Each structure stands twice: as C-alpha cells, then as structure tokens.
XYZ file of C-alpha atoms in Angstrom:
149
model
C -26.789 -13.747 9.070
C -24.018 -11.945 7.160
C -22.057 -13.735 4.783
C -18.118 -14.046 5.588
C -17.502 -12.835 2.027
C -19.791 -10.023 2.562
C -18.056 -8.852 5.776
C -14.398 -9.292 4.330
C -15.535 -7.041 1.221
C -16.949 -4.339 3.522
C -13.523 -4.354 5.599
C -11.193 -4.278 2.251
C -13.615 -1.503 0.814
C -12.258 1.721 2.664
C -8.444 0.947 2.813
C -6.537 4.225 2.868
C -5.023 5.250 -0.328
C -2.245 7.514 -1.242
C -4.291 10.442 -3.278
C -2.076 10.071 -6.647
C -3.863 6.622 -7.595
C -7.099 8.635 -7.573
C -8.918 5.817 -5.830
C -10.797 6.079 -2.677
C -10.937 2.188 -1.352
C -9.556 -0.991 -1.808
C -12.123 -2.464 -3.492
C -11.886 0.059 -6.337
C -7.542 -0.512 -6.391
C -8.576 -4.219 -6.880
C -11.037 -3.819 -9.657
C -8.580 -1.208 -11.113
C -5.763 -3.905 -10.936
C -7.423 -6.706 -12.202
C -9.074 -4.628 -15.093
C -5.619 -2.997 -15.998
C -3.461 -6.267 -15.366
C -1.848 -4.081 -12.534
C 0.137 -5.097 -9.301
C -0.813 -3.518 -5.977
C 1.822 -2.108 -3.718
C 0.936 -1.979 -0.342
C 3.154 0.368 2.334
C 2.886 -0.236 5.899
C 3.598 3.012 7.613
C 3.482 5.103 11.140
C 3.091 8.417 9.286
C 3.398 10.337 12.561
C 6.073 8.385 14.511
C 8.188 6.387 12.237
C 11.269 8.366 11.047
C 11.965 5.916 7.953
C 8.390 5.983 7.058
C 8.270 9.655 6.994
C 11.321 9.761 5.021
C 10.035 7.096 2.278
C 6.921 9.072 2.169
C 8.796 12.519 1.270
C 11.679 10.883 -0.354
C 10.266 8.213 -2.784
C 6.265 8.284 -2.710
C 6.028 11.951 -3.116
C 8.913 12.083 -5.829
C 7.585 12.870 -9.332
C 9.030 9.742 -11.011
C 7.211 7.529 -8.415
C 4.217 9.306 -8.923
C 3.905 9.161 -12.638
C 4.882 5.557 -12.683
C 2.229 4.640 -10.088
C -0.607 6.546 -11.854
C 0.178 4.158 -14.861
C 1.615 0.908 -13.729
C 0.146 0.076 -10.449
C -2.247 0.784 -7.460
C -0.613 2.234 -4.315
C -2.206 1.379 -0.960
C -1.232 3.004 2.318
C -1.816 0.949 5.571
C -1.175 3.717 7.866
C -0.646 3.315 11.481
C -0.749 6.851 13.204
C -0.216 7.216 17.024
C -1.047 10.792 17.324
C -4.529 11.332 18.614
C -5.042 14.372 16.073
C -3.852 11.709 13.190
C -6.172 8.691 14.049
C -8.090 7.325 11.356
C -11.530 6.158 10.931
C -12.268 3.153 12.983
C -13.257 1.083 9.842
C -9.787 1.831 8.188
C -7.921 1.177 11.418
C -9.810 -2.312 11.583
C -8.732 -3.095 7.756
C -5.444 -1.994 8.217
C -4.907 -4.263 11.185
C -6.450 -7.067 8.868
C -4.278 -6.293 6.160
C -0.993 -6.160 8.692
C -2.205 -9.373 10.169
C -1.959 -11.153 6.574
C 1.160 -9.363 5.339
C 3.066 -7.734 8.253
C 2.539 -10.108 11.130
C 5.806 -9.110 12.707
C 4.939 -5.248 12.711
C 7.669 -4.085 10.694
C 7.851 -0.289 9.671
C 8.278 0.816 6.910
C 7.296 -2.399 5.148
C 6.341 -2.171 1.721
C 4.912 -5.310 -0.485
C 3.913 -5.670 -4.244
C 0.991 -7.982 -4.536
C -0.735 -9.494 -7.412
C -4.598 -9.446 -7.611
C -4.857 -13.008 -6.174
C -3.026 -11.455 -2.808
C 0.478 -13.354 -3.627
C 3.610 -11.379 -2.533
C 5.852 -10.680 -5.855
C 8.509 -8.637 -3.770
C 8.679 -6.949 -0.341
C 11.199 -4.021 0.977
C 11.670 -4.250 4.734
C 12.692 -0.909 5.924
C 13.520 2.439 3.773
C 14.920 1.210 0.555
C 18.575 2.271 0.190
C 18.057 3.101 -3.457
C 17.150 6.495 -5.022
C 13.388 7.307 -5.447
C 14.396 6.916 -9.307
C 15.978 3.574 -8.727
C 13.494 2.432 -6.738
C 10.542 3.454 -9.218
C 12.644 1.801 -12.011
C 12.786 -1.389 -10.036
C 9.056 -1.519 -9.113
C 7.977 -0.477 -12.661
C 10.298 -3.435 -14.144
C 8.463 -5.857 -11.950
C 5.122 -4.312 -12.853
C 5.846 -4.498 -16.421
C 7.144 -7.844 -16.121
C 3.943 -9.142 -14.454
C 1.509 -7.778 -16.946
C-alpha cells in the first residue's frame, strides 16, 4: 500500500508556478524556500474569468519590481482555476490546486493571496486585488519576507 506521505508529496510535486521563479514544481519551491530561508507566496486565481485576478497578474505580478523581488526574496506559486476548456490545466495540477484551496482557501475567494512559511503557517493574506500599487505591494511583501529570514 502507498504511504500517505508519499501520496501527499506526489500531490505537491506539480503545483503550477509562475515562470519567474524558475521552478517547475511545489516540492522544488518548498526545498528552495527551506534552503534560502524564504516564504512562499500562493495566489489563488481564475486566470480566464476573474477580472481582479487578471488585473492582479498584469498590474502586480508582471511588474518588474515584483518579479525582481520575487526572484530573490520568495517562492511564488499560482493556484489557478481556469474555466475555459482551452485553458484547462493538467488533471494532476487541478487536483493539487484543489487540495491547496481546501487548506488555504476554503471559501473560494478570488483572488486570494497568502504568504506562508515552510511549515505551512499563514503569515499574511490579501483578499481580493490589493489597493496598493505594484511598488507598494512589492515593498510590503519584501518587508515581511526580510523580517522572517
């Protein structure tokens, strides 16, 4: 019989990550976060149906200041829930995003962004599109990351 921990690790291995992190799976993000004493930022999004999610991606996560900070200060995971058939994710990723949502986003809020430590404890969360500019949001996240090293 398969060990429950092995099943759990298999589930987290292929979490969808934004490209700027350079990671391809959650296990790598977690490993890097542990080695570099970093936090993990998880963004729950509906990339093809949630207006505020699309704006958050374009206005904050795609901003150069956030990308540069993210590359050096944290690991970034996108738990995406697209609705259009052409945008459907791999079944394993869908299942894993659902497990992540069950743990951190039980009310199904979009966008919801949470900053967790390597033990999985929530340090800070943002419900909806942040009211700050990309630079202000980036500065806030970086300050929390720096304070938790």
